Short mmCIF file of C-alpha atoms (C1' of nucleotides) in Angstrom, two decimals:
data_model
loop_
_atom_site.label_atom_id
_atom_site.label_comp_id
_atom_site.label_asym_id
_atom_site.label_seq_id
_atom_site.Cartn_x
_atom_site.Cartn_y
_atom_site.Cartn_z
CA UNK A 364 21.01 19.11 38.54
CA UNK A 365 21.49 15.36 37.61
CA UNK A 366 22.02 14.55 34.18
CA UNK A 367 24.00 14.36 31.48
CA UNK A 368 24.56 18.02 29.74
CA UNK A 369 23.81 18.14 26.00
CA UNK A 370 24.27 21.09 23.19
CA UNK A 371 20.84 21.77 21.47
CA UNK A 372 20.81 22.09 17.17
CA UNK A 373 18.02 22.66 15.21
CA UNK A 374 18.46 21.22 11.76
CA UNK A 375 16.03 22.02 8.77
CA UNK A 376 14.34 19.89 6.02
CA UNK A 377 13.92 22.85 3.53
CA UNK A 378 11.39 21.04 0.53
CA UNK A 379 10.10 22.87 -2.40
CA UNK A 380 8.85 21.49 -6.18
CA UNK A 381 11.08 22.51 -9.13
CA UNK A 382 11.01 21.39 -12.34
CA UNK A 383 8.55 18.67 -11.31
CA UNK A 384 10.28 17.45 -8.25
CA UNK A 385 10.50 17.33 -5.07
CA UNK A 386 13.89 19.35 -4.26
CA UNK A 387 15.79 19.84 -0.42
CA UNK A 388 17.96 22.81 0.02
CA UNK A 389 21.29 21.71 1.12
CA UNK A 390 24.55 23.55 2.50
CA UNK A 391 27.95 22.64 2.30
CA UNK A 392 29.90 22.63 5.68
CA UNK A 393 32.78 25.46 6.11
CA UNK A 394 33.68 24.10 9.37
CA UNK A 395 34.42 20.68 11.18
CA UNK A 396 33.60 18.35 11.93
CA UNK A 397 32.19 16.60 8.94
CA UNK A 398 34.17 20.36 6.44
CA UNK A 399 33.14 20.02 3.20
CA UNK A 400 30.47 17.43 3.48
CA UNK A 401 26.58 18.36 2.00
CA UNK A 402 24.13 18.80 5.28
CA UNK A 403 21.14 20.27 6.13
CA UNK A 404 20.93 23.62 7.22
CA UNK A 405 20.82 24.47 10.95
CA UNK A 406 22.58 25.76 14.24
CA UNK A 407 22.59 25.83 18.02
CA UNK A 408 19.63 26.72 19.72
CA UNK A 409 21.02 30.06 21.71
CA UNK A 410 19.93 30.98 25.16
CA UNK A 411 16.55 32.68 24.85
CA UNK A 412 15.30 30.72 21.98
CA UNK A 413 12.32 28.27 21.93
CA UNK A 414 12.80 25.50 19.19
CA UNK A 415 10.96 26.97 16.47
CA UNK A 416 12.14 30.24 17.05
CA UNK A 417 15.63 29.02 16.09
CA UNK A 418 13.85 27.03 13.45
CA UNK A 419 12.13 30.06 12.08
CA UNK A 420 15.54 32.00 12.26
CA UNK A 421 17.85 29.78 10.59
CA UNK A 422 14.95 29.41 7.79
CA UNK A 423 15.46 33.26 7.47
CA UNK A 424 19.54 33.24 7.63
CA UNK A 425 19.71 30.55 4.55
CA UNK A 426 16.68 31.39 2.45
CA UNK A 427 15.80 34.87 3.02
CA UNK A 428 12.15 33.67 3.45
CA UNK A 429 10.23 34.96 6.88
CA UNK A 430 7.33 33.34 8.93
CA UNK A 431 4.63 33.54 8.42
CA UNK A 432 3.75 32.71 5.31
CA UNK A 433 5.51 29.00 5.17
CA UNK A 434 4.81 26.38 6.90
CA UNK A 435 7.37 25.21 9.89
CA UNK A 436 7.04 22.19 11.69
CA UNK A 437 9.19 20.17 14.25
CA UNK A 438 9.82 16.41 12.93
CA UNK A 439 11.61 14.78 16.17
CA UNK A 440 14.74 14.64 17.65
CA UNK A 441 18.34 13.20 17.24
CA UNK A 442 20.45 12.09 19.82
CA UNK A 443 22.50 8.76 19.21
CA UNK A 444 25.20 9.10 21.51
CA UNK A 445 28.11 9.12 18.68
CA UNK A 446 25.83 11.20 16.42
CA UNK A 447 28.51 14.25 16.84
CA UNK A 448 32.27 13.75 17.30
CA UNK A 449 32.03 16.74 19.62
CA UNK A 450 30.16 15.38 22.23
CA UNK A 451 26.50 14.91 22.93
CA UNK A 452 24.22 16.58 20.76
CA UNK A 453 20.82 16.91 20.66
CA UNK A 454 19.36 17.53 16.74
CA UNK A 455 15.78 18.71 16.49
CA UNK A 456 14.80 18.31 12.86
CA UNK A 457 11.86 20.38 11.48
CA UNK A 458 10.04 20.44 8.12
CA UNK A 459 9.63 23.32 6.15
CA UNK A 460 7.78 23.82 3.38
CA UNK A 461 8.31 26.58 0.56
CA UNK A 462 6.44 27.63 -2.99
CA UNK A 463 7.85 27.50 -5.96
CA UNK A 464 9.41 30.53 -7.15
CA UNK A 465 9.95 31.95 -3.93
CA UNK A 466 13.22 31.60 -3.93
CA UNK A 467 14.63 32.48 -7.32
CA UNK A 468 17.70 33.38 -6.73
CA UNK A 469 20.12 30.59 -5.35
CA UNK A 470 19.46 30.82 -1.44
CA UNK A 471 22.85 32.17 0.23
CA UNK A 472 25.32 29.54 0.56
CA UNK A 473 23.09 26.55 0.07
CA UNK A 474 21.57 24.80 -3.32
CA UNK A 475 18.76 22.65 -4.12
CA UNK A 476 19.04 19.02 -4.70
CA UNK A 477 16.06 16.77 -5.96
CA UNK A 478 15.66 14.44 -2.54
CA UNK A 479 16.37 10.83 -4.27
CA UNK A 480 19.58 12.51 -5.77
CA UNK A 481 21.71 13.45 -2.68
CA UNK A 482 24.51 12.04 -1.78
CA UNK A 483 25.30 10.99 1.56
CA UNK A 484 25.32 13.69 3.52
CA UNK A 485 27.03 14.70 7.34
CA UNK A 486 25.72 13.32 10.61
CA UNK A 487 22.78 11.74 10.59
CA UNK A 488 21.29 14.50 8.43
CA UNK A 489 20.22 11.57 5.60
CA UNK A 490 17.85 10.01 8.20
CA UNK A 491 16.93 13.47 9.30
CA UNK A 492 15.76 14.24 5.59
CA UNK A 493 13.92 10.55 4.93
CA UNK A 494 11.79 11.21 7.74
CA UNK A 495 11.40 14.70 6.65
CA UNK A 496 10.17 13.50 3.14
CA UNK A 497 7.82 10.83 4.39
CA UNK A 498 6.27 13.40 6.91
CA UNK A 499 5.36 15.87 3.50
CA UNK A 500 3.99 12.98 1.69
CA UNK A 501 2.44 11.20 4.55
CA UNK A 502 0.56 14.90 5.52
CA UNK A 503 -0.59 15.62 1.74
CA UNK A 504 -3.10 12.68 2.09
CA UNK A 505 -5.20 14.38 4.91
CA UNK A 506 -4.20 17.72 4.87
CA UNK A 507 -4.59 20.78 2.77
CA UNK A 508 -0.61 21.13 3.08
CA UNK A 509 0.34 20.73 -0.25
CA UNK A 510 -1.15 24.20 -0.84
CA UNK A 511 2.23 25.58 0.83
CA UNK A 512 4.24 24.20 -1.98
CA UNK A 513 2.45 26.53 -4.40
CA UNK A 514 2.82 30.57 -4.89
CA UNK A 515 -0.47 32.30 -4.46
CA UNK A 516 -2.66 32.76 -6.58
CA UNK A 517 -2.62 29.14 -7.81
CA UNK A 518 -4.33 26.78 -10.44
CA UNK A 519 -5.07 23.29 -9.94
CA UNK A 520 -3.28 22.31 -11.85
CA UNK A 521 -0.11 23.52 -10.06
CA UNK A 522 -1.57 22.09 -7.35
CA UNK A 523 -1.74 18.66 -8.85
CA UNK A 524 1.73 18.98 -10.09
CA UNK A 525 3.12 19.23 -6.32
CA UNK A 526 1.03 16.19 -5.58
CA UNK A 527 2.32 14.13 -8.42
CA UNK A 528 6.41 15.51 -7.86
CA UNK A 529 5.88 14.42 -4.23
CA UNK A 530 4.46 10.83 -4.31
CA UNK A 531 6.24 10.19 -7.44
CA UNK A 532 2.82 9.18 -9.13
CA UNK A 533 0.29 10.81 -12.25
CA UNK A 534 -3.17 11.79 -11.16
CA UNK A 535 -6.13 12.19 -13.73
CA UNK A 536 -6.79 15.87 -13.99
CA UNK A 537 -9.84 15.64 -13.91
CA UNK A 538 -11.13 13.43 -10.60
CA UNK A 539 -8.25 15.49 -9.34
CA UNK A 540 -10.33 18.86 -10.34
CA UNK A 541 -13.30 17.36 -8.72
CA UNK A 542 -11.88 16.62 -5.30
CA UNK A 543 -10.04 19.45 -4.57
CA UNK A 544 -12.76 21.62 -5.96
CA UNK A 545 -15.36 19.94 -3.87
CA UNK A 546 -13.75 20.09 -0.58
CA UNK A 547 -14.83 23.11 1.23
CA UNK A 548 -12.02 25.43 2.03
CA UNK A 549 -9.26 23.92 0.52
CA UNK A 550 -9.27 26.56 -2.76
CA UNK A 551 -11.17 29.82 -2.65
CA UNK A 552 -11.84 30.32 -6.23
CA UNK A 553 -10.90 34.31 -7.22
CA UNK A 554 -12.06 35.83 -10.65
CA UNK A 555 -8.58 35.94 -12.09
CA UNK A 556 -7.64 33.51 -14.67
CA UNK A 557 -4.03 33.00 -16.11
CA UNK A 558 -2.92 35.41 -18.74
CA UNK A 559 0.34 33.69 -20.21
CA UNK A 560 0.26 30.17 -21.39
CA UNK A 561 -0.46 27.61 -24.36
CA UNK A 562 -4.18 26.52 -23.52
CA UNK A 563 -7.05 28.02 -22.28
CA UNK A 564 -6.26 30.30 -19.08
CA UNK A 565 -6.97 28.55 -16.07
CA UNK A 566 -8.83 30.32 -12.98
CA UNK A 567 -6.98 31.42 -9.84
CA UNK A 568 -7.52 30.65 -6.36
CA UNK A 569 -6.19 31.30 -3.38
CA UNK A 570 -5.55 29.00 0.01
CA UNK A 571 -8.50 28.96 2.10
CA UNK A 572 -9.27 28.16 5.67
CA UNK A 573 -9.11 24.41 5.64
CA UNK A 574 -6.19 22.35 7.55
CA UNK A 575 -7.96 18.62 6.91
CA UNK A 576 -8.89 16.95 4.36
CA UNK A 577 -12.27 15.07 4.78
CA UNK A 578 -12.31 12.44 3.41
CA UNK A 579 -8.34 12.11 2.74
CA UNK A 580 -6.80 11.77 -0.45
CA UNK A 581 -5.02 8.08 -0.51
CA UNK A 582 -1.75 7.63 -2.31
CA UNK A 583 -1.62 4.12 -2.17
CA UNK A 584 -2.96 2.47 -4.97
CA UNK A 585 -5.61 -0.76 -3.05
CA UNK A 586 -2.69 -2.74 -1.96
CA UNK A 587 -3.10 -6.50 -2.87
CA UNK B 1479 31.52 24.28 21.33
CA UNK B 1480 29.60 27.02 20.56
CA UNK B 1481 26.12 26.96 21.79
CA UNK B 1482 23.31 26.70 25.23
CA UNK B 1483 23.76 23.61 27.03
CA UNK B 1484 20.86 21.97 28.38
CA UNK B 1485 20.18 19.10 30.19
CA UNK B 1486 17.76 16.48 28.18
CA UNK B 1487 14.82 14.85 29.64
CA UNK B 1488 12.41 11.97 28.46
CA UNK B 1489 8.46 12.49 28.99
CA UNK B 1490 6.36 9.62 29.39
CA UNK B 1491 2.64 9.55 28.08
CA UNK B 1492 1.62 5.80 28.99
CA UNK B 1493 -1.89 5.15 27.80
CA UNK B 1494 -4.49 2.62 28.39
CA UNK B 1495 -7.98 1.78 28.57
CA UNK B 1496 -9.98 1.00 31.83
CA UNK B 1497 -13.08 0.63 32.81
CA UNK B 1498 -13.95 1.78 29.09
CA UNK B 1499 -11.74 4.97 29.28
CA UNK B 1500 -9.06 6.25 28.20
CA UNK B 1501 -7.09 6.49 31.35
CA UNK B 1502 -2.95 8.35 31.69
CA UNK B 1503 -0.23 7.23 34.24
CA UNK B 1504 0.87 9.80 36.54
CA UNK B 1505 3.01 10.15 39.65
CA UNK B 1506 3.57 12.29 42.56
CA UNK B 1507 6.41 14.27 42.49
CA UNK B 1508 8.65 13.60 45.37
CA UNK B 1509 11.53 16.44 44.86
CA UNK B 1510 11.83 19.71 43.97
CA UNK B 1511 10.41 21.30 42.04
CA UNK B 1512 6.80 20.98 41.64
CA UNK B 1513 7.10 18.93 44.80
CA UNK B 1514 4.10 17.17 45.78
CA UNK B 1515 2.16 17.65 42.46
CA UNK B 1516 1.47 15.36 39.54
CA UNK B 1517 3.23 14.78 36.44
CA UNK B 1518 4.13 12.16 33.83
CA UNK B 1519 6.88 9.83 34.74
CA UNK B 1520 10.44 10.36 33.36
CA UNK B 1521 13.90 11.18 33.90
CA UNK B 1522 17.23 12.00 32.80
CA UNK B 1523 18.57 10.53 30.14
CA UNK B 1524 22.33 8.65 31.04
CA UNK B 1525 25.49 9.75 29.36
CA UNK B 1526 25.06 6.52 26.77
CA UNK B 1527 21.55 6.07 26.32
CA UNK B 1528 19.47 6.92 23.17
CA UNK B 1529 16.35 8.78 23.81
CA UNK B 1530 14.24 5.50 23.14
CA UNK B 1531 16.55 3.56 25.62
CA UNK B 1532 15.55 6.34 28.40
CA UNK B 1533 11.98 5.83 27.55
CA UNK B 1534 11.93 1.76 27.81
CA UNK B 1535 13.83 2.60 31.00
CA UNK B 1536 11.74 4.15 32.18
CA UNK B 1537 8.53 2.35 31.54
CA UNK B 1538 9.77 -0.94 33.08
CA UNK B 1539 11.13 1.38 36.52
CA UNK B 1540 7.55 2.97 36.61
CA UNK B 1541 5.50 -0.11 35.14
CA UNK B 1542 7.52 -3.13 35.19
CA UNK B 1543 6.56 -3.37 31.44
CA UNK B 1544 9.42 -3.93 28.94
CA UNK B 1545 9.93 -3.63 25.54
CA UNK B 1546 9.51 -5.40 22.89
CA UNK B 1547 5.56 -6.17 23.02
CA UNK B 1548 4.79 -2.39 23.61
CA UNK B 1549 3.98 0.46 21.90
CA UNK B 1550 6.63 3.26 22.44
CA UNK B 1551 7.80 6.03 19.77
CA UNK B 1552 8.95 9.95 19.95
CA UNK B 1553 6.03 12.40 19.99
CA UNK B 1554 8.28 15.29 20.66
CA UNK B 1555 10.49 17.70 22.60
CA UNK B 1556 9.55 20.91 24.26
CA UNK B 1557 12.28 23.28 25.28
CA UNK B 1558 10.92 26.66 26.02
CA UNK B 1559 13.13 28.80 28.37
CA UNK B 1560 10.89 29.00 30.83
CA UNK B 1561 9.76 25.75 31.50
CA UNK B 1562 12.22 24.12 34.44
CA UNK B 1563 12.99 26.50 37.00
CA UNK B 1564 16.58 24.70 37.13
CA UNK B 1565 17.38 26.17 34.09
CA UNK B 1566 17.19 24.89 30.34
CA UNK B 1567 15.88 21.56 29.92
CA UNK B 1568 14.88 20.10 26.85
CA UNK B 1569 11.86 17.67 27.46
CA UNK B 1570 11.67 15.01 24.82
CA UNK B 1571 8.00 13.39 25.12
CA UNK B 1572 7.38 9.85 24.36
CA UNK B 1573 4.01 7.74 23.75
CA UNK B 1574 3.54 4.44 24.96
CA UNK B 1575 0.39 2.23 24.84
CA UNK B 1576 -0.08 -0.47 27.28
CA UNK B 1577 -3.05 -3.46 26.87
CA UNK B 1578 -5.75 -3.11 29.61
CA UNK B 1579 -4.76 -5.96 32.08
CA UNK B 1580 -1.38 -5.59 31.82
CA UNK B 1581 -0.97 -3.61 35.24
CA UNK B 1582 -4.04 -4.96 37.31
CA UNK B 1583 -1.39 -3.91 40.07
CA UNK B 1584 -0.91 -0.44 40.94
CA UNK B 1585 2.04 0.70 39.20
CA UNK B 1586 4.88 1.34 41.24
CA UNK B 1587 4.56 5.30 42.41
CA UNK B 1588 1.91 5.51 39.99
CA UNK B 1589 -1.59 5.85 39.29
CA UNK B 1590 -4.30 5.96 36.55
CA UNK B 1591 -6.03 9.07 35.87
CA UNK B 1592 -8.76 9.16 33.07
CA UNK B 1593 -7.11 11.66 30.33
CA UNK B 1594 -10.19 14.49 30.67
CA UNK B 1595 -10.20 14.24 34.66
CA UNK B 1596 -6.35 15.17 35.35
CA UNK B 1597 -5.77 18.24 37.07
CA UNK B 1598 -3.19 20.57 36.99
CA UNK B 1599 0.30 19.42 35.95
CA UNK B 1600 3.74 19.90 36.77
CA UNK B 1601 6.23 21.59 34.11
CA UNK B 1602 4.38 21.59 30.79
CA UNK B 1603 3.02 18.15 31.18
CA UNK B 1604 -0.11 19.11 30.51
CA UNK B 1605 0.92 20.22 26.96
CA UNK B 1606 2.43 16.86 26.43
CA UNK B 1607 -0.11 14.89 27.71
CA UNK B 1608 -2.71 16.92 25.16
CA UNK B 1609 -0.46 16.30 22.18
CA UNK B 1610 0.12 12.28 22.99
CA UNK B 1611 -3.70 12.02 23.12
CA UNK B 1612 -4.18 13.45 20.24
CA UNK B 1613 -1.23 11.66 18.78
CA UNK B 1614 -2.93 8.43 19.82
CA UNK B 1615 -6.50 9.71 18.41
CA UNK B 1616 -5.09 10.30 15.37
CA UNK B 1617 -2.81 7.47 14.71
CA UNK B 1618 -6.25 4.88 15.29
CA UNK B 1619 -7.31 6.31 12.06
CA UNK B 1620 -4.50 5.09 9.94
CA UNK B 1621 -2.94 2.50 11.51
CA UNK B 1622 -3.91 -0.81 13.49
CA UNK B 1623 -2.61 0.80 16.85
CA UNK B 1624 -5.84 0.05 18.34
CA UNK B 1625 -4.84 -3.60 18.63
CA UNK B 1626 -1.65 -2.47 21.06
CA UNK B 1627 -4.27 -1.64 23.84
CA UNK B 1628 -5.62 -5.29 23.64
CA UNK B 1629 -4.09 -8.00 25.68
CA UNK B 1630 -3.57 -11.10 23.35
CA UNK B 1631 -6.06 -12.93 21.88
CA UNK B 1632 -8.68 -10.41 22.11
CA UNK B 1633 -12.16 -10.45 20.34
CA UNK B 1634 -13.86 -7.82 18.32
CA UNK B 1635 -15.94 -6.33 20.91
CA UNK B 1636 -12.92 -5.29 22.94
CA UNK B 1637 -11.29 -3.94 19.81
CA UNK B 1638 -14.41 -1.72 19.15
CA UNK B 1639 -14.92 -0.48 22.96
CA UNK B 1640 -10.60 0.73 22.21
CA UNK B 1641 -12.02 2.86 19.51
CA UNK B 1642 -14.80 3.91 21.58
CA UNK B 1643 -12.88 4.51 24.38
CA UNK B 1644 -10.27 6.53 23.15
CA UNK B 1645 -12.29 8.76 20.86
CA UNK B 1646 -15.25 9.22 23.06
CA UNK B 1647 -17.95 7.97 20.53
CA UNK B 1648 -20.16 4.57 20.01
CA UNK B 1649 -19.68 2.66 16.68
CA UNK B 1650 -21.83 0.43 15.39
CA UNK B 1651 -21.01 -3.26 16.11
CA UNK B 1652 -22.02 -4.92 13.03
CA UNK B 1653 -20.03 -2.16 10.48
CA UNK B 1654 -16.95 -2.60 12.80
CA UNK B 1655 -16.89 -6.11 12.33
CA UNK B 1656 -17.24 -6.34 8.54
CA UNK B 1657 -14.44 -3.43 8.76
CA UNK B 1658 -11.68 -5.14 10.80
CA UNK B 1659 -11.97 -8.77 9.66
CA UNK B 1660 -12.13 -7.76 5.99
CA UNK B 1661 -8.72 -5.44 6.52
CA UNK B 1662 -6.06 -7.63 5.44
CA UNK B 1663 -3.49 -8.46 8.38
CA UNK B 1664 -5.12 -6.87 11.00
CA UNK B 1665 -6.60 -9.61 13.33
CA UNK B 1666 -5.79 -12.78 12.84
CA UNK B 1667 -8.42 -15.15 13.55
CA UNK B 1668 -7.83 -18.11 15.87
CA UNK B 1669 -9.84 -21.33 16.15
CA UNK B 1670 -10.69 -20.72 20.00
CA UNK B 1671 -13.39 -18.86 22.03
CA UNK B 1672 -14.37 -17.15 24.76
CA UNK B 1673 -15.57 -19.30 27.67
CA UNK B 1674 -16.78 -16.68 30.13
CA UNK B 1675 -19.72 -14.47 29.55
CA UNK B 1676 -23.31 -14.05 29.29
CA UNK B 1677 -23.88 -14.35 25.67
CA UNK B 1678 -22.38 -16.11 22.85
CA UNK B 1679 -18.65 -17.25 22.95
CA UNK B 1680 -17.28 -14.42 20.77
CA UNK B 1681 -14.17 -15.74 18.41
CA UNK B 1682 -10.74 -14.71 19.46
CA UNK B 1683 -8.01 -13.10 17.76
CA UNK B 1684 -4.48 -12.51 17.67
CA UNK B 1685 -2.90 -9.22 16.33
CA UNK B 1686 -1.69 -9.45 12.29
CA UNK B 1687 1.18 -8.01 10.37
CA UNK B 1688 -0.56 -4.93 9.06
CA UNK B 1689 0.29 -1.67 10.39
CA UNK B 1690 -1.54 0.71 8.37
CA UNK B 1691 -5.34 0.95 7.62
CA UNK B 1692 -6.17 0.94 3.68
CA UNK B 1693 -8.65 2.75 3.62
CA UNK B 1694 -8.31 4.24 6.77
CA UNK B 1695 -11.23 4.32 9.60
CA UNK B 1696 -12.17 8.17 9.88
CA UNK B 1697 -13.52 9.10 13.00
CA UNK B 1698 -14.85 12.58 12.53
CA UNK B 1699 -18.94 12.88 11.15
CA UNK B 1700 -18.72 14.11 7.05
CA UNK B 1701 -18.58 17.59 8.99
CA UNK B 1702 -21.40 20.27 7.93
"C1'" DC C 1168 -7.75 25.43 -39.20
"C1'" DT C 1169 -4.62 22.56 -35.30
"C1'" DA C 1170 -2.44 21.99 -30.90
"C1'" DA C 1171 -2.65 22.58 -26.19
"C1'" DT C 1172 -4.50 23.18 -21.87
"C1'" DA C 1173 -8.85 23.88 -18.85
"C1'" DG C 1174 -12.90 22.21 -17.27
"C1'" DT C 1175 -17.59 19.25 -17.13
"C1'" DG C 1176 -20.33 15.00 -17.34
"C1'" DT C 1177 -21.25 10.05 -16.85
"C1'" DC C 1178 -20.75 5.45 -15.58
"C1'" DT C 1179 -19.14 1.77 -12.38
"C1'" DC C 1180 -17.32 -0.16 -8.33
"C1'" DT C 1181 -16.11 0.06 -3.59
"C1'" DT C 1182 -17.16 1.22 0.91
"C1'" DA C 1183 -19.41 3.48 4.94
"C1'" DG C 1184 -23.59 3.87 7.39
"C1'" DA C 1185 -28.12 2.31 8.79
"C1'" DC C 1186 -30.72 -0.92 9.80
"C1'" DA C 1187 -33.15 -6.30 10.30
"C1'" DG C 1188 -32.47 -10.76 11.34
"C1'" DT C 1189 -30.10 -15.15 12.98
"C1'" DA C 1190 -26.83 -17.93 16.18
"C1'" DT C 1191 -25.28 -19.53 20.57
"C1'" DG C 1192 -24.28 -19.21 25.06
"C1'" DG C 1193 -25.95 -18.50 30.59
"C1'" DC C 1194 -29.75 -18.54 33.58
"C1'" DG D 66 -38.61 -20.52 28.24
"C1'" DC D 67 -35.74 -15.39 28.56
"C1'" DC D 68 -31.94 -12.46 28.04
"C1'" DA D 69 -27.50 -11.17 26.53
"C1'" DT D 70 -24.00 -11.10 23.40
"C1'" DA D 71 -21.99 -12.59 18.76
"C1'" DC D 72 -22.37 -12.58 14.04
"C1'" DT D 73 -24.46 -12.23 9.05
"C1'" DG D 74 -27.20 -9.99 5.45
"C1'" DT D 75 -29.31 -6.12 2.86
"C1'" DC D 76 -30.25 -1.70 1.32
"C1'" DT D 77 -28.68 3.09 0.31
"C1'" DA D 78 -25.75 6.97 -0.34
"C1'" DA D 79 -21.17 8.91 -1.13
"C1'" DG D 80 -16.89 8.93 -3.16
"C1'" DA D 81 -12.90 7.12 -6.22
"C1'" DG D 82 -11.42 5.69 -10.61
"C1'" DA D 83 -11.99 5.46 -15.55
"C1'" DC D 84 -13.19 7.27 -19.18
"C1'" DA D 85 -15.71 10.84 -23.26
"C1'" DC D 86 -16.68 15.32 -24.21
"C1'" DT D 87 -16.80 20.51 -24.44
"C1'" DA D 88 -14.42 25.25 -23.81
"C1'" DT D 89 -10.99 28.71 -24.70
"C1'" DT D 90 -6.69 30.27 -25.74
"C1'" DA D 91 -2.06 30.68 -29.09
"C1'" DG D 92 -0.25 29.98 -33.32
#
DNA sequence: CTAATAGTGTCTCTTAGACAGTATGGC
DNA sequence: GCCATACTGTCTAAGAGACACTATTAG
């Protein structure tokens, strides 16, 4: 076969919302190149494996967390020709998605690290994770995706916290309430309501069927 | 190094509208395997090239068009075991638009195949081909793509049969006009006209700075 | 009671969609 | 004149943004 021969990685953009912001989960590297340095988690692609299959077992090695459930998507791939010491290597990023609370405990061998905190990190893994981040916020304007950042049963207004940790912005409760409310299938509304808490309990809904949101919900504020 | 190796292709979707359809550039397959059938130009990507150098490769050997003044990005790579015959090869599939008129010459070993009437496919270019239409589909909502299948100056009307064309509906003339011109950056008007035609010289424009739609044009009905 | 959070209602402004009507060319 | 195409104007309905207000809990 013609062609240059490349080694295959999957690397993962691992987002969740804690303590109001938008966090990555980040591993430090045992082995070189790059020892020591702060990356993304990932690994080789091994013989039998389609893409997300690796993606969807490395997700399980460093969080404990198993499809289905979360949300796994490929992002594009990486492969400047001096991207790896090694040789030529091919980096498929992907975008995951977890709730909050899902992963109490500190995730084996990796932390979390709000994204506009880390420092630069091995490879090319920083570009990996901006387009990883601008994927999440681009697909919470027309999709129902944000849902995947919250534990289920959810309120709204959990739901309007992940909104406002990932664009970085404060949205009225209330139109907020109305929109999400209003689009079919986005929340299915159960008869729970909250039972701990300050104010009055809030009701409980679950995800429902929806993938789009029509119309979208616009981050931008009517650019001049 | 520990890992599969694989050898690393580029995939070429190259869109354009004809005849007021959207219309895909395929070839014949000279070698083995798949010999003889279609499938979307590409090739192997050389020991120094970045996967976006292999694509504008390859679009000027199978078009003769090069970049910049064309559309290209990453849509993304397919590597499941099974799909080369040769063993593992990662795909990596690329969109590119090109402006009607561009290639009034049959393209070099090519040929232009409206996207609903192609065949069977070699490989899993049929996959690919689905997910850069839809890419495309989806990315005249939000941005000012559209304008990239337009030779330059263009006038409104050909704008409008893009949209039509590529999402297989009929807008309203008068609405699309108020909606482009008053969309900051889009088209930029000129002071000259067309001088061919039946009916009224239409004004022509050249393509603005603006690359994303605020508010976007939605293309689905409010769905029931 | 007060504080805090949840949820509803109302008004305005912008914009999409559905039309009618006018303008300017070729024939 | 006629026809074709380009372009403008007007009305209506839907949705976003900006508020005031009510509801239900903990203390």
């Amino acid at each position: 076969m013609r062609g240059n021969v490349f080694a295959v990685t999957v690397e993962l953009v691992v987002l969740t919302v804690r303590d109001g912001r938008l966090q990555v989960l980040l591993v430090r590297r045992e082995m070189a190149p790059h020892a020591g340095e702060l990356a993304l988690p990932g690994g080789f692609v091994r013989p039998q494996e389609d893409l997300l299959e690796t993606a969807a077992r490395e997700l399980a090695e460093g969080t404990g967390l198993a499809l289905p459930g979360h949300h796994l998507e490929q992002l594009g791939s990486y492969a400047a020709p001096d991207r790896d010491p090694r040789g030529r290597v091919l980096g498929v990023g992907h975008l995951a998605l977890v709730p909050a609370g899902s992963l109490d405990t500190t995730p084996v061998g990796g932390h979390w690290s709000p994204v506009e905190e880390t420092g630069p990190l091995a490879f090319d893994h920083a570009v990996i994770l901006t387009d990883g981040v601008e994927r999440a916020r681009a697909k919470l304007e027309y999709t129902t995706l944000a849902a995947s950042f919250c534990p289920e049963p959810m309120t709204v207004t959990q739901l309007r916290r992940v909104y406002e940790a990932v664009w970085g912005v404060e949205i009225d409760p209330r139109n907020f309430n109305r929109k999400v409310t209003s689009t079919p299938g986005f929340l299915l509304p159960t008869e729970e309501r909250t039972s701990s808490g300050r104010g009055r309990p809030a009701q409980l809904f679950k995800r429902g069927p929806a993938t789009v949101l029509h119309p979208p919900m616009l981050r931008e504020p009517p650019a001049q």
